[in-house]
Amino acid sequence: MNTSMKRFVVAGMLGGIVWGWVAMALNSATGAFEFEGSFVHDLITFAVGGAVFGTIVAGFLCLVGDIIPFRNRLLRAVLVSTSLWLLLKTGGTLLSHMDHERYHLVTSQTIQGLFLAVILGCIIWLFWKKEAKLRIEA
Amino acid sequence: MEKIFEKEVLLKALFPALVVVAMAFTMVVIAYGVESVAPGVHDAFHDFRHVIGMPCH
C-alpha cells in the first residue's frame, strides 16, 4: 500500500470511529432504537464498526475515486458511503424476504441509517481534507 | 530480475485491493451479524446494526 493511500485509509478509519460515536449521539437524540447494550459496550462496538465502515469508504474512494464523474471530493465521499450503505441495505432487504423472522426492517431506523451514510461521507471528506493539509504542511 | 520486479509491482497493486476486500467482508459480517463466520458478532454489534438501519430481529 503506498504511503498516501495508507495515510488516507488511516484518516478514514479515524473518521469512521468519530462517525460511530456521532451515530450513537444521533440515535440517542432521535430515539429510533432503544439501546440494549451498556454505554461502554456500545462506545467500543460503535467505534469498531465505524472504523470498519470508514476504512472501506476511504479504501473505495482511493480505488474508484477517479472514475466517479464528480470533481467535488465531498460529493464523491458521500456517493461512495451512500452507495455502500444502499448495497448493504439491498442485501438486508433480500435477507428479510428470505427469513422474515430473523431479519425485519424498521422504517425509522432505515431513514436514520441513510442519513448516517451521508454524514459518514461528510466526515470522511473532512478527515481527507485535514490529512491532505497536514501532508502539504509536512 | 524482470520477473521479480513484475511480482513486486503486482503485489503492490493487489495488496490495497485485498485489504479493502477483507474489510468489506468484515463489514458484511458485522452488518448482517453472521454468527456462522464470527460467533458472538450478532450480539456484539446488535445496537450498531439497528442504529445504521440494517435489518435485525
PDB file of C-alpha atoms in Angstrom:
ATOM      1  CA  MET A   1       0.000   0.000   0.000  1.00  0.00           C
ATOM      2  CA  ASN A   2       1.577   3.320  -0.943  1.00  0.00           C
ATOM      3  CA  THR A   3       2.154   5.940   1.750  1.00  0.00           C
ATOM      4  CA  SER A   4      -0.504   8.447   0.673  1.00  0.00           C
ATOM      5  CA  MET A   5      -3.147   5.739   0.389  1.00  0.00           C
ATOM      6  CA  LYS A   6      -2.147   4.299   3.757  1.00  0.00           C
ATOM      7  CA  ARG A   7      -2.439   7.734   5.374  1.00  0.00           C
ATOM      8  CA  PHE A   8      -5.784   8.346   3.747  1.00  0.00           C
ATOM      9  CA  VAL A   9      -7.136   4.947   4.836  1.00  0.00           C
ATOM     10  CA  VAL A  10      -5.946   5.633   8.407  1.00  0.00           C
ATOM     11  CA  ALA A  11      -7.692   9.022   8.220  1.00  0.00           C
ATOM     12  CA  GLY A  12     -10.810   7.185   7.017  1.00  0.00           C
ATOM     13  CA  MET A  13     -10.574   4.784   9.927  1.00  0.00           C
ATOM     14  CA  LEU A  14     -10.309   7.654  12.429  1.00  0.00           C
ATOM     15  CA  GLY A  15     -13.202   9.411  10.705  1.00  0.00           C
ATOM     16  CA  GLY A  16     -15.180   6.183  10.969  1.00  0.00           C
ATOM     17  CA  ILE A  17     -14.590   5.996  14.725  1.00  0.00           C
ATOM     18  CA  VAL A  18     -15.883   9.554  15.095  1.00  0.00           C
ATOM     19  CA  TRP A  19     -18.835   8.632  12.864  1.00  0.00           C
ATOM     20  CA  GLY A  20     -19.636   5.655  15.108  1.00  0.00           C
ATOM     21  CA  TRP A  21     -19.923   7.941  18.107  1.00  0.00           C
ATOM     22  CA  VAL A  22     -21.891  10.508  16.093  1.00  0.00           C
ATOM     23  CA  ALA A  23     -24.277   7.658  15.188  1.00  0.00           C
ATOM     24  CA  MET A  24     -24.699   6.863  18.900  1.00  0.00           C
ATOM     25  CA  ALA A  25     -25.404  10.505  19.720  1.00  0.00           C
ATOM     26  CA  LEU A  26     -27.839  10.896  16.815  1.00  0.00           C
ATOM     27  CA  ASN A  27     -29.721   7.750  17.807  1.00  0.00           C
ATOM     28  CA  SER A  28     -29.967   8.993  21.385  1.00  0.00           C
ATOM     29  CA  ALA A  29     -31.478  12.225  20.044  1.00  0.00           C
ATOM     30  CA  THR A  30     -33.927  10.610  17.602  1.00  0.00           C
ATOM     31  CA  GLY A  31     -34.790   7.577  19.722  1.00  0.00           C
ATOM     32  CA  ALA A  32     -35.128   5.437  16.564  1.00  0.00           C
ATOM     33  CA  PHE A  33     -33.720   2.483  18.500  1.00  0.00           C
ATOM     34  CA  GLU A  34     -33.541   1.996  22.233  1.00  0.00           C
ATOM     35  CA  PHE A  35     -30.016   0.882  23.137  1.00  0.00           C
ATOM     36  CA  GLU A  36     -29.883  -2.578  24.654  1.00  0.00           C
ATOM     37  CA  GLY A  37     -26.162  -2.743  25.463  1.00  0.00           C
ATOM     38  CA  SER A  38     -24.304  -0.796  28.125  1.00  0.00           C
ATOM     39  CA  PHE A  39     -22.838   2.622  27.281  1.00  0.00           C
ATOM     40  CA  VAL A  40     -19.223   1.397  27.425  1.00  0.00           C
ATOM     41  CA  HIS A  41     -20.008  -1.669  25.313  1.00  0.00           C
ATOM     42  CA  ASP A  42     -21.727   0.497  22.693  1.00  0.00           C
ATOM     43  CA  LEU A  43     -18.913   3.044  22.779  1.00  0.00           C
ATOM     44  CA  ILE A  44     -16.464   0.276  21.831  1.00  0.00           C
ATOM     45  CA  THR A  45     -18.628  -1.552  19.278  1.00  0.00           C
ATOM     46  CA  PHE A  46     -19.687   1.674  17.544  1.00  0.00           C
ATOM     47  CA  ALA A  47     -16.033   2.704  17.332  1.00  0.00           C
ATOM     48  CA  VAL A  48     -15.037  -0.681  15.872  1.00  0.00           C
ATOM     49  CA  GLY A  49     -17.983  -0.772  13.456  1.00  0.00           C
ATOM     50  CA  GLY A  50     -17.370   2.842  12.475  1.00  0.00           C
ATOM     51  CA  ALA A  51     -13.659   2.154  11.920  1.00  0.00           C
ATOM     52  CA  VAL A  52     -14.507  -0.722   9.565  1.00  0.00           C
ATOM     53  CA  PHE A  53     -17.036   1.363   7.618  1.00  0.00           C
ATOM     54  CA  GLY A  54     -14.697   4.384   7.497  1.00  0.00           C
ATOM     55  CA  THR A  55     -11.793   2.277   6.278  1.00  0.00           C
ATOM     56  CA  ILE A  56     -13.896   0.777   3.496  1.00  0.00           C
ATOM     57  CA  VAL A  57     -15.274   4.112   2.326  1.00  0.00           C
ATOM     58  CA  ALA A  58     -11.749   5.597   2.309  1.00  0.00           C
ATOM     59  CA  GLY A  59     -10.381   2.489   0.554  1.00  0.00           C
ATOM     60  CA  PHE A  60     -13.054   2.577  -2.126  1.00  0.00           C
ATOM     61  CA  LEU A  61     -12.500   6.304  -2.581  1.00  0.00           C
ATOM     62  CA  CYS A  62      -8.821   5.599  -3.245  1.00  0.00           C
ATOM     63  CA  LEU A  63      -9.542   2.728  -5.595  1.00  0.00           C
ATOM     64  CA  VAL A  64     -12.507   4.080  -7.567  1.00  0.00           C
ATOM     65  CA  GLY A  65     -12.492   7.787  -6.687  1.00  0.00           C
ATOM     66  CA  ASP A  66     -11.021   8.807 -10.031  1.00  0.00           C
ATOM     67  CA  ILE A  67     -13.704   7.119 -12.102  1.00  0.00           C
ATOM     68  CA  ILE A  68     -16.533   8.932 -10.267  1.00  0.00           C
ATOM     69  CA  PRO A  69     -17.711  11.677 -12.616  1.00  0.00           C
ATOM     70  CA  PHE A  70     -17.694  14.422  -9.923  1.00  0.00           C
ATOM     71  CA  ARG A  71     -14.784  16.772  -9.329  1.00  0.00           C
ATOM     72  CA  ASN A  72     -16.097  17.706  -5.900  1.00  0.00           C
ATOM     73  CA  ARG A  73     -14.499  15.479  -3.247  1.00  0.00           C
ATOM     74  CA  LEU A  74     -17.368  15.919  -0.786  1.00  0.00           C
ATOM     75  CA  LEU A  75     -19.842  14.599  -3.358  1.00  0.00           C
ATOM     76  CA  ARG A  76     -17.510  11.700  -4.150  1.00  0.00           C
ATOM     77  CA  ALA A  77     -17.233  10.708  -0.485  1.00  0.00           C
ATOM     78  CA  VAL A  78     -20.994  10.995   0.055  1.00  0.00           C
ATOM     79  CA  LEU A  79     -21.684   8.992  -3.123  1.00  0.00           C
ATOM     80  CA  VAL A  80     -19.349   6.166  -2.054  1.00  0.00           C
ATOM     81  CA  SER A  81     -20.646   5.984   1.536  1.00  0.00           C
ATOM     82  CA  THR A  82     -24.293   6.141   0.468  1.00  0.00           C
ATOM     83  CA  SER A  83     -23.773   3.563  -2.302  1.00  0.00           C
ATOM     84  CA  LEU A  84     -22.148   1.159   0.155  1.00  0.00           C
ATOM     85  CA  TRP A  85     -24.997   1.619   2.602  1.00  0.00           C
ATOM     86  CA  LEU A  86     -27.572   1.086  -0.164  1.00  0.00           C
ATOM     87  CA  LEU A  87     -25.742  -2.068  -1.251  1.00  0.00           C
ATOM     88  CA  LEU A  88     -25.828  -3.426   2.299  1.00  0.00           C
ATOM     89  CA  LYS A  89     -29.452  -2.396   2.667  1.00  0.00           C
ATOM     90  CA  THR A  90     -30.375  -4.196  -0.567  1.00  0.00           C
ATOM     91  CA  GLY A  91     -28.707  -7.351   0.775  1.00  0.00           C
ATOM     92  CA  GLY A  92     -30.552  -6.868   4.057  1.00  0.00           C
ATOM     93  CA  THR A  93     -33.867  -6.491   2.261  1.00  0.00           C
ATOM     94  CA  LEU A  94     -33.229  -9.726   0.353  1.00  0.00           C
ATOM     95  CA  LEU A  95     -32.386 -11.485   3.626  1.00  0.00           C
ATOM     96  CA  SER A  96     -35.570 -10.092   5.129  1.00  0.00           C
ATOM     97  CA  HIS A  97     -37.601 -11.572   2.263  1.00  0.00           C
ATOM     98  CA  MET A  98     -35.913 -14.943   2.708  1.00  0.00           C
ATOM     99  CA  ASP A  99     -36.081 -15.075   6.515  1.00  0.00           C
ATOM    100  CA  HIS A 100     -38.604 -12.584   7.803  1.00  0.00           C
ATOM    101  CA  GLU A 101     -38.473 -13.891  11.382  1.00  0.00           C
ATOM    102  CA  ARG A 102     -34.730 -13.340  11.637  1.00  0.00           C
ATOM    103  CA  TYR A 103     -34.401 -10.079   9.680  1.00  0.00           C
ATOM    104  CA  HIS A 104     -37.053  -7.408   9.699  1.00  0.00           C
ATOM    105  CA  LEU A 105     -36.940  -3.814   8.533  1.00  0.00           C
ATOM    106  CA  VAL A 106     -37.808  -0.739  10.589  1.00  0.00           C
ATOM    107  CA  THR A 107     -38.532   2.403   8.548  1.00  0.00           C
ATOM    108  CA  SER A 108     -37.337   4.943  11.135  1.00  0.00           C
ATOM    109  CA  GLN A 109     -34.015   3.110  11.505  1.00  0.00           C
ATOM    110  CA  THR A 110     -33.678   2.868   7.711  1.00  0.00           C
ATOM    111  CA  ILE A 111     -34.125   6.639   7.295  1.00  0.00           C
ATOM    112  CA  GLN A 112     -31.670   7.237  10.140  1.00  0.00           C
ATOM    113  CA  GLY A 113     -29.188   4.827   8.507  1.00  0.00           C
ATOM    114  CA  LEU A 114     -29.388   6.634   5.164  1.00  0.00           C
ATOM    115  CA  PHE A 115     -28.851   9.968   6.897  1.00  0.00           C
ATOM    116  CA  LEU A 116     -25.872   8.491   8.772  1.00  0.00           C
ATOM    117  CA  ALA A 117     -24.384   7.237   5.483  1.00  0.00           C
ATOM    118  CA  VAL A 118     -24.454  10.825   4.188  1.00  0.00           C
ATOM    119  CA  ILE A 119     -22.850  12.016   7.443  1.00  0.00           C
ATOM    120  CA  LEU A 120     -20.136   9.347   7.072  1.00  0.00           C
ATOM    121  CA  GLY A 121     -19.282  10.726   3.636  1.00  0.00           C
ATOM    122  CA  CYS A 122     -19.053  14.261   5.086  1.00  0.00           C
ATOM    123  CA  ILE A 123     -16.819  13.125   7.984  1.00  0.00           C
ATOM    124  CA  ILE A 124     -14.526  11.153   5.655  1.00  0.00           C
ATOM    125  CA  TRP A 125     -14.257  14.248   3.453  1.00  0.00           C
ATOM    126  CA  LEU A 126     -13.341  16.376   6.486  1.00  0.00           C
ATOM    127  CA  PHE A 127     -10.633  13.917   7.567  1.00  0.00           C
ATOM    128  CA  TRP A 128      -9.452  13.661   3.950  1.00  0.00           C
ATOM    129  CA  LYS A 129      -9.071  17.448   3.797  1.00  0.00           C
ATOM    130  CA  LYS A 130      -7.308  17.541   7.147  1.00  0.00           C
ATOM    131  CA  GLU A 131      -4.912  14.742   6.112  1.00  0.00           C
ATOM    132  CA  ALA A 132      -4.102  16.494   2.813  1.00  0.00           C
ATOM    133  CA  LYS A 133      -3.467  19.761   4.683  1.00  0.00           C
ATOM    134  CA  LEU A 134      -1.114  18.029   7.137  1.00  0.00           C
ATOM    135  CA  ARG A 135       0.739  16.391   4.224  1.00  0.00           C
ATOM    136  CA  ILE A 136       1.214  19.738   2.487  1.00  0.00           C
ATOM    137  CA  GLU A 137       2.470  21.351   5.698  1.00  0.00           C
ATOM    138  CA  ALA A 138       4.939  18.494   6.385  1.00  0.00           C
TER     139      ALA A 138
ATOM    140  CA  MET B   1      15.138  -9.989 -12.366  1.00  0.00           C
ATOM    141  CA  GLU B   2      12.287  -8.752 -14.532  1.00  0.00           C
ATOM    142  CA  LYS B   3      10.005 -11.410 -13.091  1.00  0.00           C
ATOM    143  CA  ILE B   4      10.822 -10.340  -9.522  1.00  0.00           C
ATOM    144  CA  PHE B   5      10.090  -6.736 -10.458  1.00  0.00           C
ATOM    145  CA  GLU B   6       6.785  -7.723 -12.076  1.00  0.00           C
ATOM    146  CA  LYS B   7       5.834  -9.697  -8.958  1.00  0.00           C
ATOM    147  CA  GLU B   8       6.597  -6.720  -6.740  1.00  0.00           C
ATOM    148  CA  VAL B   9       4.504  -4.385  -8.891  1.00  0.00           C
ATOM    149  CA  LEU B  10       1.641  -6.896  -8.910  1.00  0.00           C
ATOM    150  CA  LEU B  11       1.795  -7.294  -5.126  1.00  0.00           C
ATOM    151  CA  LYS B  12       1.826  -3.530  -4.629  1.00  0.00           C
ATOM    152  CA  ALA B  13      -1.244  -3.191  -6.825  1.00  0.00           C
ATOM    153  CA  LEU B  14      -3.084  -6.158  -5.348  1.00  0.00           C
ATOM    154  CA  PHE B  15      -2.405  -5.554  -1.664  1.00  0.00           C
ATOM    155  CA  PRO B  16      -4.608  -2.443  -1.242  1.00  0.00           C
ATOM    156  CA  ALA B  17      -7.409  -4.141  -3.140  1.00  0.00           C
ATOM    157  CA  LEU B  18      -7.109  -7.247  -0.941  1.00  0.00           C
ATOM    158  CA  VAL B  19      -7.176  -5.145   2.240  1.00  0.00           C
ATOM    159  CA  VAL B  20     -10.339  -3.375   1.058  1.00  0.00           C
ATOM    160  CA  VAL B  21     -11.958  -6.709   0.128  1.00  0.00           C
ATOM    161  CA  ALA B  22     -11.069  -8.165   3.563  1.00  0.00           C
ATOM    162  CA  MET B  23     -12.527  -5.114   5.300  1.00  0.00           C
ATOM    163  CA  ALA B  24     -15.617  -5.297   3.083  1.00  0.00           C
ATOM    164  CA  PHE B  25     -16.073  -8.902   4.196  1.00  0.00           C
ATOM    165  CA  THR B  26     -15.788  -7.783   7.839  1.00  0.00           C
ATOM    166  CA  MET B  27     -18.373  -5.071   7.144  1.00  0.00           C
ATOM    167  CA  VAL B  28     -20.826  -7.631   5.760  1.00  0.00           C
ATOM    168  CA  VAL B  29     -20.280  -9.922   8.771  1.00  0.00           C
ATOM    169  CA  ILE B  30     -20.952  -7.001  11.152  1.00  0.00           C
ATOM    170  CA  ALA B  31     -23.880  -5.576   9.163  1.00  0.00           C
ATOM    171  CA  TYR B  32     -25.767  -8.864   8.992  1.00  0.00           C
ATOM    172  CA  GLY B  33     -24.453 -10.402  12.213  1.00  0.00           C
ATOM    173  CA  VAL B  34     -23.225 -13.586  10.503  1.00  0.00           C
ATOM    174  CA  GLU B  35     -22.794 -15.871  13.503  1.00  0.00           C
ATOM    175  CA  SER B  36     -21.541 -18.793  11.405  1.00  0.00           C
ATOM    176  CA  VAL B  37     -18.497 -16.725  10.386  1.00  0.00           C
ATOM    177  CA  ALA B  38     -17.803 -14.971  13.698  1.00  0.00           C
ATOM    178  CA  PRO B  39     -19.623 -16.377  16.738  1.00  0.00           C
ATOM    179  CA  GLY B  40     -20.834 -13.592  19.009  1.00  0.00           C
ATOM    180  CA  VAL B  41     -20.817 -10.922  16.318  1.00  0.00           C
ATOM    181  CA  HIS B  42     -24.608 -10.705  16.279  1.00  0.00           C
ATOM    182  CA  ASP B  43     -24.911  -9.794  19.949  1.00  0.00           C
ATOM    183  CA  ALA B  44     -21.780  -7.644  20.000  1.00  0.00           C
ATOM    184  CA  PHE B  45     -22.924  -5.385  17.153  1.00  0.00           C
ATOM    185  CA  HIS B  46     -26.690  -5.642  17.718  1.00  0.00           C
ATOM    186  CA  ASP B  47     -27.186  -1.964  18.648  1.00  0.00           C
ATOM    187  CA  PHE B  48     -24.836  -0.757  15.922  1.00  0.00           C
ATOM    188  CA  ARG B  49     -26.746  -2.729  13.290  1.00  0.00           C
ATOM    189  CA  HIS B  50     -30.102  -1.273  14.352  1.00  0.00           C
ATOM    190  CA  VAL B  51     -28.789   2.291  14.523  1.00  0.00           C
ATOM    191  CA  ILE B  52     -27.391   2.191  10.982  1.00  0.00           C
ATOM    192  CA  GLY B  53     -30.695   0.810   9.683  1.00  0.00           C
ATOM    193  CA  MET B  54     -29.744  -2.773   8.922  1.00  0.00           C
ATOM    194  CA  PRO B  55     -32.406  -5.450   9.357  1.00  0.00           C
ATOM    195  CA  CYS B  56     -32.302  -7.474  12.564  1.00  0.00           C
ATOM    196  CA  HIS B  57     -34.693  -9.297  14.829  1.00  0.00           C
TER     197      HIS B  57
END
